[in-house]
Coordinates of C-alpha atoms and ligand atoms in Angstrom, one line a residue:
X29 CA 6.7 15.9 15.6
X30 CA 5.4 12.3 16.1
X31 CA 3.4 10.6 13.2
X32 CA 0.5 9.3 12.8
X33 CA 0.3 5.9 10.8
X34 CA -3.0 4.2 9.7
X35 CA -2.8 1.0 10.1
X36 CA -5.6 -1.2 7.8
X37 CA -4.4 -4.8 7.8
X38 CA -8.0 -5.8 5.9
X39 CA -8.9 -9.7 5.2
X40 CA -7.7 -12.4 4.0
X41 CA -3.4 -12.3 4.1
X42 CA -3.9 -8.9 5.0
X43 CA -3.6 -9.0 8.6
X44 CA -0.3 -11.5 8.1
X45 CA 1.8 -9.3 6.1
X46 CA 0.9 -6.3 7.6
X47 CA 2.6 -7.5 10.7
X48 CA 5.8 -8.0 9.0
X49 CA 5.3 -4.5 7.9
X50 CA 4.9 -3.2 11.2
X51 CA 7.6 -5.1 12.8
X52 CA 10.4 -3.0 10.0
X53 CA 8.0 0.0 11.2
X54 CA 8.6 -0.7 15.2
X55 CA 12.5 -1.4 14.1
X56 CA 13.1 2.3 12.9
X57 CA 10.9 3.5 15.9
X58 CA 13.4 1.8 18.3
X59 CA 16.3 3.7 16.5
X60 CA 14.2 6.9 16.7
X61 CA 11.5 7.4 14.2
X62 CA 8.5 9.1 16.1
X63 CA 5.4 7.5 14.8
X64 CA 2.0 6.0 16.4
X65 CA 0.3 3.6 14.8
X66 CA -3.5 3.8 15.2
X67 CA -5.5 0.4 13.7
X68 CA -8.9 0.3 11.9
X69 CA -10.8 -1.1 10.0
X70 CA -11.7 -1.9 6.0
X71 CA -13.3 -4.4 3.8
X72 CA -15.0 -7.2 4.6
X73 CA -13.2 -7.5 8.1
X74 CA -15.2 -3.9 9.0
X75 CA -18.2 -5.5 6.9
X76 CA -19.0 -7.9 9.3
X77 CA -17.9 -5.8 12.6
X78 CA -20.2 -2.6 10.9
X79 CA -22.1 -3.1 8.2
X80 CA -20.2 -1.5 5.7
X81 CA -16.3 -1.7 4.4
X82 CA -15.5 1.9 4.9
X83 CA -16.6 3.1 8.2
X84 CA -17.0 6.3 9.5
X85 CA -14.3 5.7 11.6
X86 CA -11.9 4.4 9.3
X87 CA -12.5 7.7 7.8
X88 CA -11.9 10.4 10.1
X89 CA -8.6 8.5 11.4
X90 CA -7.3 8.3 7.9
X91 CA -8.4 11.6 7.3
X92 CA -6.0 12.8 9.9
X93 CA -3.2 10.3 9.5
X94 CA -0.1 11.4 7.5
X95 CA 0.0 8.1 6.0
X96 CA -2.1 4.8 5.9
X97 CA -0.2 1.0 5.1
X98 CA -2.9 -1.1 4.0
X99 CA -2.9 -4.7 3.7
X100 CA -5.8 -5.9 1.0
X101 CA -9.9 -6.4 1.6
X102 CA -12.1 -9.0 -0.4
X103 CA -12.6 -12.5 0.1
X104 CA -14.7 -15.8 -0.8
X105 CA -17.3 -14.8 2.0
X106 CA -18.3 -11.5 0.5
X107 CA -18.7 -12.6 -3.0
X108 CA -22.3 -12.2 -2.8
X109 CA -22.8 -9.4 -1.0
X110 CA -24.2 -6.3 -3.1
X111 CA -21.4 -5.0 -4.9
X112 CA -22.5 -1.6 -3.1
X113 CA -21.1 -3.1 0.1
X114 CA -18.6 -5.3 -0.6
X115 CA -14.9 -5.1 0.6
X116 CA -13.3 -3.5 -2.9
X117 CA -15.7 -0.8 -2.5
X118 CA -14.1 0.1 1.0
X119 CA -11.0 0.0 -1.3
X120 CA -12.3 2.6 -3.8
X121 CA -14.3 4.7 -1.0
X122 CA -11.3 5.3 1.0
X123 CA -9.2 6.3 -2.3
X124 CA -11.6 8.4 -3.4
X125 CA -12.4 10.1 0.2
X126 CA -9.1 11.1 0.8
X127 CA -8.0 11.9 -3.0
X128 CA -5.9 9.5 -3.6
X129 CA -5.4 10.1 -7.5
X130 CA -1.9 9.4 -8.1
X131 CA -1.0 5.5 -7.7
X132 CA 2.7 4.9 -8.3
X133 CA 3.5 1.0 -9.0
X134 CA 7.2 0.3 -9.3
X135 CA 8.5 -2.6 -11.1
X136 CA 12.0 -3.5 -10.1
X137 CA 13.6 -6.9 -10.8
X138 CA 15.2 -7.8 -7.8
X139 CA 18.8 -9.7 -9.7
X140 CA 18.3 -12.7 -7.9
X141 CA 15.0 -13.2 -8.9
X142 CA 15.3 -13.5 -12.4
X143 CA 14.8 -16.9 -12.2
X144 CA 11.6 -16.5 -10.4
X145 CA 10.2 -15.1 -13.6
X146 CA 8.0 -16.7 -16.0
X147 CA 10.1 -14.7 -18.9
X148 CA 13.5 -15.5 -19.8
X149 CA 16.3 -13.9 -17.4
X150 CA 17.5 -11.6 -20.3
X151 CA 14.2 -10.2 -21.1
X152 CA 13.8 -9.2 -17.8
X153 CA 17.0 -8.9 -16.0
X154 CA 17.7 -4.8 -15.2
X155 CA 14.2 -4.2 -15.2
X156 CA 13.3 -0.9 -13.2
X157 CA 9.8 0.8 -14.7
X158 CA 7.1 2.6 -13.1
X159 CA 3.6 2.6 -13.7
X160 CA 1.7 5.6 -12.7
X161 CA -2.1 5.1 -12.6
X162 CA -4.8 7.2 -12.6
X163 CA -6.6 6.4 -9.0
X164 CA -10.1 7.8 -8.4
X165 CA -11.8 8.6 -11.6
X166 CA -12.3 6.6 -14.8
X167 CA -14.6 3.7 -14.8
X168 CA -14.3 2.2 -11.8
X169 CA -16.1 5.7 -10.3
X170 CA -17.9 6.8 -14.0
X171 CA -21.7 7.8 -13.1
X172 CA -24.3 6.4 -14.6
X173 CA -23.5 2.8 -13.7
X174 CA -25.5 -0.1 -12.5
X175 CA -27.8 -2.6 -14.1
X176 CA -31.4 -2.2 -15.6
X177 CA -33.8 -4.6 -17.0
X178 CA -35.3 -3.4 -20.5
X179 CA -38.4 -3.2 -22.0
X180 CA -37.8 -6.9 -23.1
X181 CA -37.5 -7.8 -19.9
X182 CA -33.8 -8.1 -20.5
X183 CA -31.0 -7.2 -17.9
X184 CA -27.9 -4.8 -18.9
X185 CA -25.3 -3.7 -17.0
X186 CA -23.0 -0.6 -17.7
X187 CA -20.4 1.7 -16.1
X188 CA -18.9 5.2 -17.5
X189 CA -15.7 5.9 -19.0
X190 CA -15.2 9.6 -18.1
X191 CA -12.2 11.3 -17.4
X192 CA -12.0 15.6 -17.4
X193 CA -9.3 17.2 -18.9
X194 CA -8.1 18.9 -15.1
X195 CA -8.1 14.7 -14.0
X196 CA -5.7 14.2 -16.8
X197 CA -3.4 16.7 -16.3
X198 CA -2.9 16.2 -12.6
X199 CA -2.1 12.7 -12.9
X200 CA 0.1 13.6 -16.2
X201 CA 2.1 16.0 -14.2
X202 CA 2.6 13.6 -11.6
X203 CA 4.0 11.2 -14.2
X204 CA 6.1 13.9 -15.9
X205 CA 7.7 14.7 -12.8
X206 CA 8.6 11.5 -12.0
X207 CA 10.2 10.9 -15.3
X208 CA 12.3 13.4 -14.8
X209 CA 14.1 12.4 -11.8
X210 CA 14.1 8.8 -14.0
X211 CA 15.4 8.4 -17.6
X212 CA 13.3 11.0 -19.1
X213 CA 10.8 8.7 -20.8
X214 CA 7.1 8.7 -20.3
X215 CA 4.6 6.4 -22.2
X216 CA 0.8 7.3 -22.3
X217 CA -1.0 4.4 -22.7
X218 CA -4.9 4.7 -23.9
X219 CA -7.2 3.7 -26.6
X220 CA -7.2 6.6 -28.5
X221 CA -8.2 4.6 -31.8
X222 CA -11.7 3.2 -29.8
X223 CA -12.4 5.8 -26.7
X224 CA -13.1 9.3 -27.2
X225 CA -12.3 9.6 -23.3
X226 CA -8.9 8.3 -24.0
X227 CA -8.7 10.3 -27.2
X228 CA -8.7 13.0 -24.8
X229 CA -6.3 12.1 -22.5
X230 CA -3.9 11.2 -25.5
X231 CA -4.4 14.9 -26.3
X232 CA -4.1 16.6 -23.0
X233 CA -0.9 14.6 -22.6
X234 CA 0.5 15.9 -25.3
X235 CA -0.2 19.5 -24.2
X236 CA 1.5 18.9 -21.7
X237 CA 4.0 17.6 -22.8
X238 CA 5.2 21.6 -24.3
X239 CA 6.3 21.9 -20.6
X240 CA 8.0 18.9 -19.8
X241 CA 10.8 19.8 -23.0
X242 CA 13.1 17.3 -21.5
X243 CA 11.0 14.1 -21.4
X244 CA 10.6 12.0 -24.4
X245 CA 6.6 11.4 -24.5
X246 CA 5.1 8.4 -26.4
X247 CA 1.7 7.1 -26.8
X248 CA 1.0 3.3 -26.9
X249 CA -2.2 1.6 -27.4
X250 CA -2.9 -0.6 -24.6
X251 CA -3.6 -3.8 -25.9
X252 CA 0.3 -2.7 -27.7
X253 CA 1.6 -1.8 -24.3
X254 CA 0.1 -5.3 -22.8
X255 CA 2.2 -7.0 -25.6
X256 CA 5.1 -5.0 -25.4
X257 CA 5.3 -5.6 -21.6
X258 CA 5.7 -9.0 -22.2
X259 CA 7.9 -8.9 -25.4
X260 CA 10.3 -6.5 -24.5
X261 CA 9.8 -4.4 -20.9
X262 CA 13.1 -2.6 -20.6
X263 CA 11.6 -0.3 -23.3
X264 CA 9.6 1.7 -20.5
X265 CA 10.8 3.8 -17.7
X266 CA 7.4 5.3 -16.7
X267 CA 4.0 4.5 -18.2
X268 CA 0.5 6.7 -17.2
X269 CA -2.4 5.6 -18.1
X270 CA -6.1 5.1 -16.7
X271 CA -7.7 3.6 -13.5
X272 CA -8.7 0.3 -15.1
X273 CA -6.2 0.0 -17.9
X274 CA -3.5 0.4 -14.9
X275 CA -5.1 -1.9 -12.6
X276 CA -4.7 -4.3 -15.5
X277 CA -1.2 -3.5 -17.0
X278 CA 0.4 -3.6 -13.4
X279 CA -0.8 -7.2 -12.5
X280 CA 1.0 -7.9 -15.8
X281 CA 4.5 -6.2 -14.9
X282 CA 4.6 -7.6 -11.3
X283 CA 4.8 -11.0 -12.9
X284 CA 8.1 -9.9 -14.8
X285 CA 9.4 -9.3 -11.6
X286 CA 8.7 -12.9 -10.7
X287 CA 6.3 -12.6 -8.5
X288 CA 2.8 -10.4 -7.7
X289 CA 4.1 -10.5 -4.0
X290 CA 6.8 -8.5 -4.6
X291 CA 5.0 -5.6 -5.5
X292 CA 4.5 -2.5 -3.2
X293 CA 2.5 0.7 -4.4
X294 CA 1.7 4.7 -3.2
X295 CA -1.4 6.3 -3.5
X296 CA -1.2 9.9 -3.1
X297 CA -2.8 13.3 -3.0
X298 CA -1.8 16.4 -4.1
X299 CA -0.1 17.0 -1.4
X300 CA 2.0 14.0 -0.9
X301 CA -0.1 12.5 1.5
X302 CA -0.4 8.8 1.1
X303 CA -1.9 5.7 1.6
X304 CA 0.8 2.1 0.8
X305 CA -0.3 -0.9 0.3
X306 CA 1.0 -3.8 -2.1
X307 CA -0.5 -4.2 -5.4
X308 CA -1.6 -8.5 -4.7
X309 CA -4.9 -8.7 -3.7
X310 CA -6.3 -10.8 -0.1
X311 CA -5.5 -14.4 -1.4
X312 CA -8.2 -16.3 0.9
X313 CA -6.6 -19.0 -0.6
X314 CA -3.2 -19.3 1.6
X315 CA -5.2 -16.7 4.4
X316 CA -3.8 -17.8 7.9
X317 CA -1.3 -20.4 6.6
X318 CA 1.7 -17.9 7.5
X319 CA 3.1 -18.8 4.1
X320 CA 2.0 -15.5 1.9
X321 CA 5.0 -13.3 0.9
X322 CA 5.5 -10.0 3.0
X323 CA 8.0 -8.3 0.8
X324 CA 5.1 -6.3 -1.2
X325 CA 4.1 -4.6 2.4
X326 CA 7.6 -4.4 3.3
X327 CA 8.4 -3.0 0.5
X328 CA 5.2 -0.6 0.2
X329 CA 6.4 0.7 4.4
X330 CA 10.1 1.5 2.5
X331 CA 7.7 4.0 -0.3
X332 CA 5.9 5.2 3.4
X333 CA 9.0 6.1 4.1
X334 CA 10.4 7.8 1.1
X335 CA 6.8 9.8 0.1
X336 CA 5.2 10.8 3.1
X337 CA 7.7 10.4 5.8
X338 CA 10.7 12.0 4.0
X339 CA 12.9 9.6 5.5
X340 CA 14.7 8.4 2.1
X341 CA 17.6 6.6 4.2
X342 CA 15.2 4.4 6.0
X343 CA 13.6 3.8 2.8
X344 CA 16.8 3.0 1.2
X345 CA 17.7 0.9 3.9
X346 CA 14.9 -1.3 3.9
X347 CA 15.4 -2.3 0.0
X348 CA 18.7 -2.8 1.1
X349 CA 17.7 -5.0 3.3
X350 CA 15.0 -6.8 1.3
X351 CA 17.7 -7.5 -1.1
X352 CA 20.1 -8.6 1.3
X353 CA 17.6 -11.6 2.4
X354 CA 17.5 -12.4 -1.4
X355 CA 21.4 -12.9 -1.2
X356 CA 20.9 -15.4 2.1
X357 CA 18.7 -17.3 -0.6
X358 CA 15.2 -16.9 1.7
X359 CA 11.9 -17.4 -0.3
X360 CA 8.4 -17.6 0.6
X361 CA 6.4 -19.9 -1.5
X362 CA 6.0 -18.1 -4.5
X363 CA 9.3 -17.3 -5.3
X364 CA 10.8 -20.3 -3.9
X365 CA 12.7 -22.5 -6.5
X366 CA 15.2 -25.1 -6.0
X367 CA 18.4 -24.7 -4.2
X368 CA 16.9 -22.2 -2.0
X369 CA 15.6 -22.1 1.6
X370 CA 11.8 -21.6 2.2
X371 CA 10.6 -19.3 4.6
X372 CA 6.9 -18.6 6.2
X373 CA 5.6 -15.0 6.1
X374 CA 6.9 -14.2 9.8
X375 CA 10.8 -15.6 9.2
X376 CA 10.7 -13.6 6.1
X377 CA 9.4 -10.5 8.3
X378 CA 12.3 -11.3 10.9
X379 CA 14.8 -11.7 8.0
X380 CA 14.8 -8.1 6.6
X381 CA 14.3 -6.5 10.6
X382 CA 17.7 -8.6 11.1
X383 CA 19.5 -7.4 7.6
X384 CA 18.1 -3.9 8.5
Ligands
IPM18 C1 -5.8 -3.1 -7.1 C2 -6.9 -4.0 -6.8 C3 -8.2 -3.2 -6.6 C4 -8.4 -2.3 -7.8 C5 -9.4 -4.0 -6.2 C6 -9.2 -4.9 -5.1 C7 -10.6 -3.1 -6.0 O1 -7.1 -4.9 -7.9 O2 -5.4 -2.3 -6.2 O3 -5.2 -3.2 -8.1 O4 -9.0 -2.7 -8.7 O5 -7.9 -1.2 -7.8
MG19 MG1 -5.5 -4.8 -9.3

């Protein structure tokens, strides 16, 4: 039966990398693979066609897709917008609408980009760790939040740090599992010392933990695990851990893998459904200059493949392939260093269709 594919390119590089992604997509669907694709909107680009970054829609297409590739939403020209309606809230709105709790975030050091990374080759060189964050609860969707002006006539802002012990253990199972058809290691990372929320999860983790016998379970403060990332990353094979403290942690591992633009991600349901999009934000910065790197999005359509498509070879493939460019020395700007050849956005795109 054919397959439906959201297709959210976004702002900023979004739209650019996207189309590499699509062009691996329309590869596989030339050798076979029944899918549709079906485009729409979010973030700021469906902000200024509708009035808000998560139309109605967006919704009811992704609601019946079997999987969404996003691209990434913000950008300069939103800034001041009310945060109610800016493009990360189409971000969060379309998580949270279709469930979207577990976000997996792979870190793999590609060999022959150990050089790429700020950290020395040895420190990093193997790496293969996965970070499993908590998606739609947390503070980042904690009720009450906003900001108030006191008696004084002074403002204050404030968010909630909430999490329920049923929000724990489905993401902790998710992360269990996963370590299980890893190397049977699993850190929790909270602040169990500071947050009674995370004092929880460190708990419910642990309770857990009495069915998963053959995982070894940890616990790590996170301003610990931030260090430890840094110091000495081949210690972890899967770390769970909250909405924000994950948002934060995995914009710290995708630089040991030499570059944020090399990182894809998976949001899923319960049910396996999922939405793929890479983990680097809309960079207005480089937007249009064909020179952002699509490997991320590539990368994120080979997880598509493996999650929600259950079409592992084609997944396996496509790594293959990415690596396979690697070896033919081709870099986008950011992980471009001498000796090698630098590629725009689209050549890299045609690259891994060709060493497909
Ligand atoms: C991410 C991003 C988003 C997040 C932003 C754009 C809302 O940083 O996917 O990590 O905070 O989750
Ligand atoms: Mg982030």
């Amino acid at each position: 039966m054919t397959k439906k594919i959201v297709v959210l390119p976004g702002d900023g590089i979004g739209p650019e990398i996207v189309a590499e992604a699509v062009k691996v997509l329309a590869a596989f669907q030339q050798q076979g693979l029944e899918i549709e694709l079906e485009y729409g909107l979010i973030g700021g680009a469906a902000y200024d066609e509708t009035g808000t970054p998560f139309p109605d829609d967006t919704r009811v297409m992704s609601a019946s897709a079997d999987a969404i590739l996003l691209g990434a939403v913000g950008g300069y020209k939103w800034e001041s917008l009310d945060i109610s309606v800016r493009p990360e809230k189409g971000l969060l709105a379309i998580r949270s609408a279709l469930n979207l709790f577990a976000n997996l975030r792979p870190a793999i050091l590609y060999p022959q980009l150990a050089e790429a990374s700020t950290l020395k080759p040895e420190v990093v060189a193997g790496l293969d760790l996965m970070i499993v964050r908590e998606l739609t609860g947390g503070i980042y969707f904690g009720q009450p939040r906003g900001v108030r002006t006191l008696d004084n006539g002074e403002k204050e802002g404030f968010n909630t740090l909430v999490y329920r012990e049923s929000e724990i253990n489905r993401i902790g199972k998710v992360a269990f599992d996963i370590a299980q058809k890893r190397q049977g290691r699993l850190c929790s990372v909270d602040k169990a010392n500071v947050l009674e929320s995370t004092e929880l999860w460190r708990d419910t983790m642990t309770a857990l933990s009495a069915d998963y016998a053959d995982i070894e379970l940890s616990h790590m403060y996170v301003d610990n695990a931030a260090m430890q990332l840094v110091r000495a990353p081949k210690q972890f094979d899967v770390m769970v851990t909250t909405n924000m403290f994950g948002d934060i942690l995995s914009d710290c591992a995708s630089m040991l893998t030499g570059s944020i633009g090399m990182l894809p991600s998976a949001s899923l349901d319960e049910n396996g459904k999922g939405m793929y999009e890479p983990i680097h934000g809309s960079a207005p910065d480089i937007a249009g200059q064909n020179s952002a790197n699509p490997l991320a999005t590539i990368l994120s359509v080979a997880m598509m493949l493996r999650y929600s498509l259950d079409e592992s070879a084609m997944a396996d493939r496509i790594e293959q392939a990415v690596s396979k460019v690697l070896d033919q020395k081709l870099r986008t700007a950011d992980i471009y260093s001498d000796g090698m050849t630098r590629v725009s956005t689209s050549e890299m795109g045609d690259a891994v269709v060709a060493a497909l």
